[in-house]
Each structure stands twice: as C-alpha cells, then as structure tokens.
N, CA, C and O atoms as a MOPAC input file, in Angstrom:
PM7 MOZYME 1SCF
protein

 N      7.90200 1    82.62500 1   151.79600 1
 C      9.01100 1    82.50600 1   150.86100 1
 C      9.39700 1    81.02900 1   150.71900 1
 O      9.49900 1    80.31200 1   151.71400 1
 N      9.60500 1    80.59400 1   149.51100 1
 C      9.94700 1    79.20200 1   149.27400 1
 C     11.45600 1    79.04500 1   149.16300 1
 O     12.17800 1    79.98800 1   148.84200 1
 N     11.90300 1    77.84600 1   149.43400 1
 C     13.32400 1    77.52900 1   149.31000 1
 C     13.65100 1    77.36500 1   147.82900 1
 O     12.94200 1    76.66200 1   147.10900 1
 N     14.72200 1    78.01200 1   147.37300 1
 C     15.07700 1    77.88600 1   145.95600 1
 C     15.52900 1    76.46800 1   145.61700 1
 O     16.14300 1    75.78200 1   146.43500 1
 N     15.21900 1    76.05200 1   144.41400 1
 C     15.65300 1    74.74700 1   143.93100 1
 C     17.04000 1    74.88300 1   143.30700 1
 O     17.53200 1    75.99100 1   143.09700 1
 N     17.65000 1    73.76100 1   143.01800 1
 C     18.95800 1    73.77300 1   142.36700 1
 C     18.87000 1    74.49000 1   141.02000 1
 O     19.78300 1    75.22200 1   140.63800 1
 N     17.77300 1    74.27500 1   140.31100 1
 C     17.57600 1    74.92700 1   139.01400 1
 C     17.48500 1    76.44200 1   139.17400 1
 O     18.04400 1    77.19400 1   138.37700 1
 N     16.77100 1    76.88200 1   140.21900 1
 C     16.66400 1    78.32000 1   140.49800 1
 C     18.04200 1    78.92300 1   140.76700 1
 O     18.39800 1    79.96700 1   140.22100 1
 N     18.80200 1    78.24500 1   141.61400 1
 C     20.13600 1    78.75000 1   141.96900 1
 C     21.05100 1    78.78100 1   140.74400 1
 O     21.79500 1    79.74100 1   140.54700 1
 N     20.99600 1    77.74300 1   139.93300 1
 C     21.82300 1    77.70900 1   138.72400 1
 C     21.46700 1    78.84900 1   137.78100 1
 O     22.35100 1    79.45000 1   137.17100 1
 N     20.18100 1    79.14900 1   137.65900 1
 C     19.75100 1    80.24800 1   136.79300 1
 C     20.23600 1    81.58900 1   137.33600 1
 O     20.68600 1    82.44600 1   136.57600 1
 N     20.14200 1    81.76600 1   138.64700 1
 C     20.63400 1    83.00300 1   139.25800 1
 C     22.13600 1    83.15100 1   139.04700 1
 O     22.62000 1    84.22800 1   138.69800 1
 N     22.86200 1    82.07000 1   139.25900 1
 C     24.31700 1    82.08900 1   139.07600 1
 C     24.66500 1    82.44000 1   137.64100 1
 O     25.58200 1    83.22300 1   137.39400 1
 N     23.93800 1    81.86300 1   136.69700 1
 C     24.19800 1    82.13300 1   135.28200 1
 C     23.97900 1    83.61700 1   134.95800 1
 O     24.79600 1    84.23400 1   134.27400 1
 N     22.86900 1    84.18800 1   135.45600 1
 C     22.59400 1    85.61300 1   135.21500 1
 C     23.67100 1    86.49100 1   135.84700 1
 O     24.15600 1    87.44000 1   135.23000 1
 N     24.03600 1    86.16200 1   137.08200 1
 C     25.04000 1    86.97100 1   137.76900 1
 C     26.42000 1    86.82900 1   137.13200 1
 O     27.18700 1    87.79000 1   137.09400 1
 N     26.73800 1    85.64100 1   136.63300 1
 C     28.02600 1    85.45000 1   135.94800 1
 C     28.12800 1    86.34300 1   134.71800 1
 O     29.19100 1    86.88100 1   134.41000 1
 N     27.00600 1    86.49200 1   134.02300 1
 C     26.98900 1    87.37100 1   132.85400 1
 C     27.25300 1    88.82000 1   133.27100 1
 O     28.06500 1    89.51200 1   132.65700 1
 N     26.55600 1    89.27000 1   134.32100 1
 C     26.77000 1    90.62800 1   134.83500 1
 C     28.20100 1    90.80000 1   135.33000 1
 O     28.84400 1    91.81800 1   135.07200 1
 N     28.68800 1    89.79100 1   136.04300 1
 C     30.02800 1    89.85800 1   136.62000 1
 C     31.09000 1    89.97600 1   135.53900 1
 O     32.06300 1    90.71300 1   135.69600 1
 N     30.90800 1    89.25900 1   134.45700 1
 C     31.87000 1    89.33900 1   133.35100 1
 C     31.94300 1    90.74400 1   132.77700 1
 O     33.02800 1    91.24600 1   132.48200 1
 N     30.79000 1    91.37300 1   132.62000 1
 C     30.76400 1    92.73900 1   132.10200 1
 C     31.39300 1    93.70400 1   133.09800 1
 O     32.16600 1    94.58300 1   132.71500 1
 N     31.06400 1    93.54200 1   134.37300 1
 C     31.63600 1    94.42100 1   135.39400 1
 C     33.15100 1    94.26400 1   135.47000 1
 O     33.87500 1    95.24200 1   135.65000 1
 N     33.62200 1    93.03000 1   135.33300 1
 C     35.06500 1    92.77400 1   135.35800 1
 C     35.75000 1    93.48400 1   134.19300 1
 O     36.81700 1    94.07500 1   134.36000 1
 N     35.13600 1    93.42300 1   133.01900 1
 C     35.71000 1    94.11300 1   131.85700 1
 C     35.67500 1    95.62500 1   132.04700 1
 O     36.62600 1    96.32000 1   131.69000 1
 N     34.57200 1    96.13700 1   132.61400 1
 C     34.47400 1    97.57300 1   132.87800 1
 C     35.53900 1    98.02100 1   133.86900 1
 O     36.16300 1    99.06700 1   133.68500 1
 N     35.74500 1    97.23500 1   134.91300 1
 C     36.76300 1    97.55100 1   135.91100 1
 C     38.15700 1    97.51700 1   135.29600 1
 O     38.99600 1    98.36900 1   135.58700 1
 N     38.38800 1    96.53900 1   134.45800 1
 C     39.67800 1    96.43500 1   133.76900 1
 C     39.91400 1    97.66100 1   132.89700 1
 O     40.99300 1    98.25100 1   132.93000 1
 N     38.90900 1    98.04300 1   132.11900 1
 C     39.03100 1    99.22200 1   131.25400 1
 C     39.27300 1   100.48000 1   132.06700 1
 O     40.07400 1   101.33600 1   131.69000 1
 N     38.57400 1   100.58100 1   133.18300 1
 C     38.74500 1   101.73600 1   134.05700 1
 C     40.16500 1   101.77500 1   134.62200 1
 O     40.79000 1   102.83500 1   134.66600 1
 N     40.66600 1   100.63400 1   135.04800 1
 C     42.01600 1   100.56400 1   135.60500 1
 C     43.06400 1   100.90900 1   134.55200 1
 O     44.05500 1   101.57200 1   134.85800 1
 N     42.85500 1   100.46700 1   133.32400 1
 C     43.81400 1   100.76800 1   132.25800 1
 C     43.86000 1   102.25800 1   131.94800 1
 O     44.88900 1   102.77500 1   131.51100 1
 N     42.74100 1   102.95000 1   132.17400 1
 C     42.67200 1   104.36500 1   131.85800 1
 C     43.10800 1   105.28900 1   132.98800 1
 O     43.06800 1   106.51200 1   132.84900 1
 N     43.52500 1   104.69800 1   134.10800 1
 C     43.93300 1   105.53500 1   135.23600 1
 C     45.07600 1   106.45500 1   134.84900 1
 O     45.94400 1   106.03200 1   134.08500 1
 N     45.12700 1   107.65800 1   135.32000 1
 C     44.34300 1   108.23400 1   136.39400 1
 C     43.02100 1   108.84900 1   135.94700 1
 O     42.28600 1   109.38300 1   136.77600 1
 N     42.70400 1   108.78500 1   134.65500 1
 C     41.41600 1   109.29700 1   134.19200 1
 C     40.29300 1   108.52100 1   134.86800 1
 O     40.36700 1   107.29900 1   134.99500 1
 N     39.27200 1   109.21600 1   135.29300 1
 C     38.09000 1   108.62500 1   135.93700 1
 C     38.41600 1   107.85500 1   137.21200 1
 O     37.68800 1   106.93200 1   137.57900 1
 N     39.49100 1   108.22000 1   137.88600 1
 C     39.85300 1   107.52600 1   139.12700 1
 C     38.73200 1   107.60500 1   140.16600 1
 O     38.62300 1   106.73800 1   141.03300 1
 N     37.90300 1   108.64500 1   140.07400 1
 C     36.81900 1   108.81300 1   141.04400 1
 C     35.72300 1   107.75000 1   140.88800 1
 O     34.89700 1   107.59000 1   141.78600 1
 N     35.70400 1   107.04300 1   139.79800 1
 C     34.72500 1   105.96200 1   139.58000 1
 C     35.25600 1   104.60500 1   140.04000 1
 O     34.51200 1   103.62500 1   140.06800 1
 N     36.52900 1   104.54500 1   140.39700 1
 C     37.18500 1   103.28200 1   140.70900 1
 C     36.57600 1   102.56800 1   141.91400 1
 O     36.31300 1   101.36700 1   141.84200 1
 N     36.34600 1   103.27600 1   143.01300 1
 C     35.79700 1   102.65100 1   144.22000 1
 C     34.40400 1   102.07800 1   143.96100 1
 O     34.10700 1   100.95400 1   144.36400 1
 N     33.56300 1   102.84500 1   143.29300 1
 C     32.20800 1   102.36900 1   142.99800 1
 C     32.23700 1   101.12700 1   142.10400 1
 O     31.51600 1   100.16100 1   142.35500 1
 N     33.06600 1   101.15600 1   141.06800 1
 C     33.15200 1   100.02000 1   140.14300 1
 C     33.70200 1    98.78800 1   140.85400 1
 O     33.20600 1    97.68000 1   140.65100 1
 N     34.70500 1    98.97400 1   141.67000 1
 C     35.29800 1    97.84200 1   142.39300 1
 C     34.31100 1    97.27000 1   143.40500 1
 O     34.21000 1    96.05200 1   143.55000 1
 N     33.59100 1    98.13000 1   144.10000 1
 C     32.61300 1    97.68300 1   145.09000 1
 C     31.49400 1    96.89200 1   144.42700 1
 O     31.11100 1    95.82800 1   144.91400 1
 N     30.97700 1    97.39700 1   143.33900 1
 C     29.91100 1    96.70200 1   142.61600 1
 C     30.39300 1    95.34300 1   142.12200 1
 O     29.67400 1    94.34900 1   142.23300 1
 N     31.59300 1    95.29600 1   141.58200 1
 C     32.16500 1    94.04300 1   141.08700 1
 C     32.34100 1    93.05600 1   142.23600 1
 O     32.00400 1    91.87900 1   142.10700 1
 N     32.86200 1    93.53100 1   143.34400 1
 C     33.04500 1    92.67900 1   144.52700 1
 C     31.70800 1    92.10400 1   144.98400 1
 O     31.61100 1    90.90800 1   145.25900 1
 N     30.68800 1    92.93400 1   145.06800 1
 C     29.37800 1    92.49800 1   145.55700 1
 C     28.78000 1    91.40300 1   144.68200 1
 O     28.19600 1    90.44600 1   145.18900 1
 N     28.92700 1    91.54400 1   143.37200 1
 C     28.39600 1    90.52300 1   142.45600 1
 C     29.13600 1    89.20100 1   142.64500 1
 O     28.51300 1    88.14300 1   142.73300 1
 N     30.46900 1    89.26400 1   142.70600 1
 C     31.23800 1    88.03000 1   142.87700 1
 C     30.97500 1    87.39700 1   144.24100 1
 O     30.96900 1    86.17200 1   144.36000 1
 N     30.75900 1    88.21000 1   145.26400 1
 C     30.42700 1    87.68500 1   146.58500 1
 C     29.07300 1    86.98600 1   146.54600 1
 O     28.91000 1    85.91600 1   147.13200 1
 N     28.11800 1    87.57300 1   145.87100 1
 C     26.79300 1    86.97200 1   145.73900 1
 C     26.87800 1    85.65000 1   144.97600 1
 O     26.22600 1    84.67600 1   145.35300 1
 N     27.66700 1    85.60700 1   143.91800 1
 C     27.85500 1    84.36100 1   143.16500 1
 C     28.43800 1    83.28400 1   144.07900 1
 O     27.99600 1    82.13500 1   144.05700 1
 N     29.43100 1    83.66300 1   144.87900 1
 C     30.06100 1    82.71100 1   145.79800 1
 C     29.03000 1    82.14600 1   146.77500 1
 O     28.99100 1    80.93900 1   147.01500 1
 N     28.20500 1    83.01400 1   147.33200 1
 C     27.18500 1    82.56900 1   148.27500 1
 C     26.17400 1    81.63200 1   147.61400 1
 O     25.78400 1    80.62300 1   148.20100 1
 N     25.75500 1    81.96000 1   146.40900 1
 C     24.80800 1    81.09900 1   145.69600 1
 C     25.41900 1    79.74500 1   145.38600 1
 O     24.73700 1    78.72500 1   145.47300 1
 N     26.68300 1    79.72200 1   145.02800 1
 C     27.36000 1    78.45000 1   144.75300 1
 C     27.44900 1    77.59800 1   146.01800 1
 O     27.31600 1    76.37600 1   145.96100 1
 N     27.67500 1    78.24900 1   147.15700 1
 C     27.69900 1    77.51400 1   148.42400 1
 C     26.31600 1    76.92700 1   148.73400 1
 O     26.20200 1    75.78200 1   149.17100 1
 N     25.27400 1    77.72300 1   148.50100 1
 C     23.90500 1    77.22600 1   148.70600 1
 C     23.62500 1    76.04000 1   147.80000 1
 O     23.04200 1    75.04300 1   148.22700 1
 N     24.04200 1    76.15500 1   146.54700 1
 C     23.82000 1    75.08200 1   145.58000 1
 C     24.55200 1    73.82200 1   146.01500 1
 O     24.00200 1    72.72300 1   145.93500 1
 N     25.78700 1    73.97600 1   146.47400 1
 C     26.58000 1    72.82900 1   146.93500 1
 C     25.88000 1    72.15100 1   148.11500 1
 O     25.81500 1    70.92300 1   148.17000 1
 N     25.36000 1    72.93200 1   149.05100 1
 C     24.65800 1    72.38000 1   150.20700 1
 C     23.37100 1    71.66600 1   149.77100 1
 O     23.05500 1    70.58500 1   150.26900 1
 N     22.65000 1    72.26900 1   148.85800 1
 C     21.40900 1    71.68000 1   148.36400 1
 C     21.68900 1    70.35700 1   147.65600 1
 O     20.95600 1    69.38500 1   147.84300 1
 N     22.72900 1    70.31500 1   146.85800 1
 C     23.07300 1    69.08800 1   146.14400 1
 C     23.56400 1    68.01200 1   147.08700 1
 O     23.36200 1    66.82700 1   146.82300 1
 N     24.20300 1    68.39500 1   148.18000 1
 C     24.67900 1    67.41800 1   149.16300 1
 C     23.50900 1    66.73300 1   149.88400 1
 O     23.61500 1    65.58400 1   150.31400 1
 N     22.39800 1    67.46100 1   150.00600 1
 C     21.21700 1    66.89900 1   150.66800 1
 C     20.44300 1    65.95400 1   149.75400 1
 O     19.69000 1    65.10200 1   150.22400 1
 N     20.63200 1    66.10900 1   148.45600 1
 C     19.87000 1    65.31400 1   147.49500 1
 C     20.42400 1    63.91400 1   147.32700 1
 O     19.88600 1    63.12700 1   146.54900 1

C-alpha cells in the first residue's frame, strides 16, 4: 500500500464533502418530519457522523503531510 499524496487526500475530501452535504440535508429533512420516520433517525445520524469523522481524519492527515513538505 502506498502513502497517499496531498492531491489524493484533497480528492477524497472533496468527494466525501459532496456526500456529507447530501447526508446533512437528508438528516435535516428527516428531523423536520419527526415523528414520521423516527426509526430512520439513528441510521441517518450515524452515517452522517461517520462521513464527517472520516473527513476530519483526512484533513488531519493532509495537514501533517503538508507540514512535512
């Protein structure tokens, strides 16, 4: 496995930001419709959290990589 480059990390972050934006809107729509579909709330929130956590980790990796350059 190779170490990702700054360009690789930026591309991943960009893709995940797009997904995260959609998930955030979906979560917002779901919350506005409560109590309808309340059973989907945990899954939607968990998925949204995981994407934002992954973005945070990638940004930290990118920051570390740029500090070494």
